[in-house]
Each structure stands twice: as C-alpha cells, then as structure tokens.
Amino acid sequence: MSRVCELTGKGPMTGNNVSHANNKTRRRFLPNLNDVTLMSDTLGQSFRLRVSAAGLRSVDHRGGLDAYLAKAKDDQLSAKALKIKKNIAKAASASA
C-alpha cells in the first residue's frame, strides 16, 4: 500500500535530520494518512478511502465528497477516486 493520499495526491517528501552538531542525515516526511469512509450524497453510497488529514479538511471545506471531486483535478486523484468522480457525474447528468 503506497503512502499517497487518494484525493490530493500528497505523498512522502524528503529532507534532513539535523543533529545538535549540525550533522545531516536523510529522512522522509510521511503524509498523515487516515482510512476514512466518505458518503456520496448523489449516489447515496459510502466509499472507503485513504485520505490525508489536510485532504479531509478540504473535503469538509468544499461541502462534501461530491463537491470536492467536482472541482478536483484528475491528475491528483487515484484510480478509485476517478471512478467515483465519473459515477457521480453520470448520476448527476442522468437526474438533471
């Protein structure tokens, strides 16, 4: 399982551990990923995703999973999130 957020595409970054003696060793900064269940209002279905804490705040800020995916860029989303986005768009166009 890769350490990448399924909604924002946020992944590990690299940097240095710096000791008191100013010795530098490489390290990784991992994203704060959580397994969450998000509900789609349009589909009436819940989806289990691995999302970063920042991504979860963005979903809440935009007003839910449907609104977030409508504005999200396709290159940031995982294959699973892209499939959800297409299903939501299809259901929204069918009901309109």
mmCIF file with all atom_site columns, C-alpha atoms in Angstrom:
data_model
loop_
_atom_site.group_PDB
_atom_site.id
_atom_site.type_symbol
_atom_site.label_atom_id
_atom_site.label_alt_id
_atom_site.label_comp_id
_atom_site.label_asym_id
_atom_site.label_entity_id
_atom_site.label_seq_id
_atom_site.pdbx_PDB_ins_code
_atom_site.Cartn_x
_atom_site.Cartn_y
_atom_site.Cartn_z
_atom_site.occupancy
_atom_site.B_iso_or_equiv
_atom_site.pdbx_formal_charge
_atom_site.auth_seq_id
_atom_site.auth_comp_id
_atom_site.auth_asym_id
_atom_site.auth_atom_id
_atom_site.pdbx_PDB_model_num
ATOM 1  C CA . MET A 1 1  ? 0.000   0.000  0.000   1.00 0.00 ? 1  MET A CA 1
ATOM 2  C CA . SER A 1 2  ? 1.606   3.242  -1.117  1.00 0.00 ? 2  SER A CA 1
ATOM 3  C CA . ARG A 1 3  ? 1.666   6.248  1.173   1.00 0.00 ? 3  ARG A CA 1
ATOM 4  C CA . VAL A 1 4  ? -0.225  8.612  -1.137  1.00 0.00 ? 4  VAL A CA 1
ATOM 5  C CA . CYS A 1 5  ? -3.471  10.450 -0.430  1.00 0.00 ? 5  CYS A CA 1
ATOM 6  C CA . GLU A 1 6  ? -6.213  9.254  -2.799  1.00 0.00 ? 6  GLU A CA 1
ATOM 7  C CA . LEU A 1 7  ? -7.802  12.705 -3.097  1.00 0.00 ? 7  LEU A CA 1
ATOM 8  C CA . THR A 1 8  ? -4.952  15.227 -3.007  1.00 0.00 ? 8  THR A CA 1
ATOM 9  C CA . GLY A 1 9  ? -2.069  13.126 -4.343  1.00 0.00 ? 9  GLY A CA 1
ATOM 10 C CA . LYS A 1 10 ? 0.071   14.182 -1.375  1.00 0.00 ? 10 LYS A CA 1
ATOM 11 C CA . GLY A 1 11 ? 2.947   11.739 -0.867  1.00 0.00 ? 11 GLY A CA 1
ATOM 12 C CA . PRO A 1 12 ? 6.204   11.388 1.070   1.00 0.00 ? 12 PRO A CA 1
ATOM 13 C CA . MET A 1 13 ? 8.740   14.206 0.972   1.00 0.00 ? 13 MET A CA 1
ATOM 14 C CA . THR A 1 14 ? 12.426  14.037 1.816   1.00 0.00 ? 14 THR A CA 1
ATOM 15 C CA . GLY A 1 15 ? 14.617  16.240 3.969   1.00 0.00 ? 15 GLY A CA 1
ATOM 16 C CA . ASN A 1 16 ? 17.345  16.124 6.566   1.00 0.00 ? 16 ASN A CA 1
ATOM 17 C CA . ASN A 1 17 ? 17.598  15.212 10.223  1.00 0.00 ? 17 ASN A CA 1
ATOM 18 C CA . VAL A 1 18 ? 19.918  17.847 11.663  1.00 0.00 ? 18 VAL A CA 1
ATOM 19 C CA . SER A 1 19 ? 21.691  16.987 14.900  1.00 0.00 ? 19 SER A CA 1
ATOM 20 C CA . HIS A 1 20 ? 22.921  19.408 17.555  1.00 0.00 ? 20 HIS A CA 1
ATOM 21 C CA . ALA A 1 21 ? 26.403  19.034 15.981  1.00 0.00 ? 21 ALA A CA 1
ATOM 22 C CA . ASN A 1 22 ? 24.848  20.022 12.613  1.00 0.00 ? 22 ASN A CA 1
ATOM 23 C CA . ASN A 1 23 ? 25.277  16.532 11.129  1.00 0.00 ? 23 ASN A CA 1
ATOM 24 C CA . LYS A 1 24 ? 22.766  15.929 8.351   1.00 0.00 ? 24 LYS A CA 1
ATOM 25 C CA . THR A 1 25 ? 21.201  12.569 7.527   1.00 0.00 ? 25 THR A CA 1
ATOM 26 C CA . ARG A 1 26 ? 18.418  11.985 5.026   1.00 0.00 ? 26 ARG A CA 1
ATOM 27 C CA . ARG A 1 27 ? 14.895  11.280 6.243   1.00 0.00 ? 27 ARG A CA 1
ATOM 28 C CA . ARG A 1 28 ? 11.337  11.008 4.924   1.00 0.00 ? 28 ARG A CA 1
ATOM 29 C CA . PHE A 1 29 ? 8.353   13.136 5.894   1.00 0.00 ? 29 PHE A CA 1
ATOM 30 C CA . LEU A 1 30 ? 5.273   10.928 5.513   1.00 0.00 ? 30 LEU A CA 1
ATOM 31 C CA . PRO A 1 31 ? 1.772   12.338 4.998   1.00 0.00 ? 31 PRO A CA 1
ATOM 32 C CA . ASN A 1 32 ? -0.756  11.910 7.805   1.00 0.00 ? 32 ASN A CA 1
ATOM 33 C CA . LEU A 1 33 ? -2.975  9.303  6.116   1.00 0.00 ? 33 LEU A CA 1
ATOM 34 C CA . ASN A 1 34 ? -6.219  8.012  7.616   1.00 0.00 ? 34 ASN A CA 1
ATOM 35 C CA . ASP A 1 35 ? -8.628  5.327  6.433   1.00 0.00 ? 35 ASP A CA 1
ATOM 36 C CA . VAL A 1 36 ? -11.989 7.098  6.260   1.00 0.00 ? 36 VAL A CA 1
ATOM 37 C CA . THR A 1 37 ? -15.455 6.322  4.953   1.00 0.00 ? 37 THR A CA 1
ATOM 38 C CA . LEU A 1 38 ? -16.916 9.220  2.968   1.00 0.00 ? 38 LEU A CA 1
ATOM 39 C CA . MET A 1 39 ? -20.546 9.421  1.895   1.00 0.00 ? 39 MET A CA 1
ATOM 40 C CA . SER A 1 40 ? -21.647 10.492 -1.583  1.00 0.00 ? 40 SER A CA 1
ATOM 41 C CA . ASP A 1 41 ? -24.967 12.380 -1.475  1.00 0.00 ? 41 ASP A CA 1
ATOM 42 C CA . THR A 1 42 ? -25.637 11.928 -5.197  1.00 0.00 ? 42 THR A CA 1
ATOM 43 C CA . LEU A 1 43 ? -25.048 8.171  -5.251  1.00 0.00 ? 43 LEU A CA 1
ATOM 44 C CA . GLY A 1 44 ? -26.325 7.520  -1.721  1.00 0.00 ? 44 GLY A CA 1
ATOM 45 C CA . GLN A 1 45 ? -23.345 5.269  -1.150  1.00 0.00 ? 45 GLN A CA 1
ATOM 46 C CA . SER A 1 46 ? -20.296 5.342  1.115   1.00 0.00 ? 46 SER A CA 1
ATOM 47 C CA . PHE A 1 47 ? -16.709 4.870  -0.063  1.00 0.00 ? 47 PHE A CA 1
ATOM 48 C CA . ARG A 1 48 ? -13.640 3.815  1.899   1.00 0.00 ? 48 ARG A CA 1
ATOM 49 C CA . LEU A 1 49 ? -10.608 5.951  1.004   1.00 0.00 ? 49 LEU A CA 1
ATOM 50 C CA . ARG A 1 50 ? -7.109  6.566  2.363   1.00 0.00 ? 50 ARG A CA 1
ATOM 51 C CA . VAL A 1 51 ? -7.022  10.354 2.781   1.00 0.00 ? 51 VAL A CA 1
ATOM 52 C CA . SER A 1 52 ? -4.569  12.775 4.380   1.00 0.00 ? 52 SER A CA 1
ATOM 53 C CA . ALA A 1 53 ? -5.751  14.943 7.268   1.00 0.00 ? 53 ALA A CA 1
ATOM 54 C CA . ALA A 1 54 ? -5.352  18.031 5.063   1.00 0.00 ? 54 ALA A CA 1
ATOM 55 C CA . GLY A 1 55 ? -7.404  16.353 2.328   1.00 0.00 ? 55 GLY A CA 1
ATOM 56 C CA . LEU A 1 56 ? -10.152 15.543 4.812   1.00 0.00 ? 56 LEU A CA 1
ATOM 57 C CA . ARG A 1 57 ? -10.308 19.201 5.880   1.00 0.00 ? 57 ARG A CA 1
ATOM 58 C CA . SER A 1 58 ? -10.543 20.194 2.195   1.00 0.00 ? 58 SER A CA 1
ATOM 59 C CA . VAL A 1 59 ? -13.479 17.819 1.681   1.00 0.00 ? 59 VAL A CA 1
ATOM 60 C CA . ASP A 1 60 ? -15.287 19.360 4.658   1.00 0.00 ? 60 ASP A CA 1
ATOM 61 C CA . HIS A 1 61 ? -14.475 22.882 3.468   1.00 0.00 ? 61 HIS A CA 1
ATOM 62 C CA . ARG A 1 62 ? -15.896 22.305 -0.021  1.00 0.00 ? 62 ARG A CA 1
ATOM 63 C CA . GLY A 1 63 ? -19.092 20.767 1.329   1.00 0.00 ? 63 GLY A CA 1
ATOM 64 C CA . GLY A 1 64 ? -18.660 17.016 0.976   1.00 0.00 ? 64 GLY A CA 1
ATOM 65 C CA . LEU A 1 65 ? -17.176 14.385 -1.284  1.00 0.00 ? 65 LEU A CA 1
ATOM 66 C CA . ASP A 1 66 ? -19.323 15.218 -4.330  1.00 0.00 ? 66 ASP A CA 1
ATOM 67 C CA . ALA A 1 67 ? -18.401 18.915 -4.316  1.00 0.00 ? 67 ALA A CA 1
ATOM 68 C CA . TYR A 1 68 ? -14.719 18.137 -3.710  1.00 0.00 ? 68 TYR A CA 1
ATOM 69 C CA . LEU A 1 69 ? -14.470 15.662 -6.588  1.00 0.00 ? 69 LEU A CA 1
ATOM 70 C CA . ALA A 1 70 ? -16.324 18.016 -8.960  1.00 0.00 ? 70 ALA A CA 1
ATOM 71 C CA . LYS A 1 71 ? -13.577 20.639 -8.542  1.00 0.00 ? 71 LYS A CA 1
ATOM 72 C CA . ALA A 1 72 ? -10.593 18.278 -8.158  1.00 0.00 ? 72 ALA A CA 1
ATOM 73 C CA . LYS A 1 73 ? -8.056  17.840 -10.947 1.00 0.00 ? 73 LYS A CA 1
ATOM 74 C CA . ASP A 1 74 ? -7.960  14.354 -12.460 1.00 0.00 ? 74 ASP A CA 1
ATOM 75 C CA . ASP A 1 75 ? -4.161  14.033 -12.273 1.00 0.00 ? 75 ASP A CA 1
ATOM 76 C CA . GLN A 1 76 ? -4.220  14.324 -8.454  1.00 0.00 ? 76 GLN A CA 1
ATOM 77 C CA . LEU A 1 77 ? -6.911  11.690 -7.895  1.00 0.00 ? 77 LEU A CA 1
ATOM 78 C CA . SER A 1 78 ? -6.282  7.965  -7.559  1.00 0.00 ? 78 SER A CA 1
ATOM 79 C CA . ALA A 1 79 ? -7.910  5.481  -9.933  1.00 0.00 ? 79 ALA A CA 1
ATOM 80 C CA . LYS A 1 80 ? -10.532 4.657  -7.300  1.00 0.00 ? 80 LYS A CA 1
ATOM 81 C CA . ALA A 1 81 ? -11.378 8.350  -6.738  1.00 0.00 ? 81 ALA A CA 1
ATOM 82 C CA . LEU A 1 82 ? -11.563 8.954  -10.514 1.00 0.00 ? 82 LEU A CA 1
ATOM 83 C CA . LYS A 1 83 ? -14.068 6.117  -10.854 1.00 0.00 ? 83 LYS A CA 1
ATOM 84 C CA . ILE A 1 84 ? -16.193 7.632  -8.066  1.00 0.00 ? 84 ILE A CA 1
ATOM 85 C CA . LYS A 1 85 ? -15.979 11.058 -9.729  1.00 0.00 ? 85 LYS A CA 1
ATOM 86 C CA . LYS A 1 86 ? -17.187 9.663  -13.076 1.00 0.00 ? 86 LYS A CA 1
ATOM 87 C CA . ASN A 1 87 ? -20.075 7.786  -11.410 1.00 0.00 ? 87 ASN A CA 1
ATOM 88 C CA . ILE A 1 88 ? -21.162 10.948 -9.588  1.00 0.00 ? 88 ILE A CA 1
ATOM 89 C CA . ALA A 1 89 ? -21.037 12.989 -12.812 1.00 0.00 ? 89 ALA A CA 1
ATOM 90 C CA . LYS A 1 90 ? -23.033 10.312 -14.666 1.00 0.00 ? 90 LYS A CA 1
ATOM 91 C CA . ALA A 1 91 ? -25.682 10.156 -11.923 1.00 0.00 ? 91 ALA A CA 1
ATOM 92 C CA . ALA A 1 92 ? -25.927 13.968 -11.749 1.00 0.00 ? 92 ALA A CA 1
ATOM 93 C CA . SER A 1 93 ? -26.397 14.287 -15.514 1.00 0.00 ? 93 SER A CA 1
ATOM 94 C CA . ALA A 1 94 ? -28.989 11.494 -15.551 1.00 0.00 ? 94 ALA A CA 1
ATOM 95 C CA . SER A 1 95 ? -31.072 13.146 -12.836 1.00 0.00 ? 95 SER A CA 1
ATOM 96 C CA . ALA A 1 96 ? -30.872 16.619 -14.410 1.00 0.00 ? 96 ALA A CA 1
#
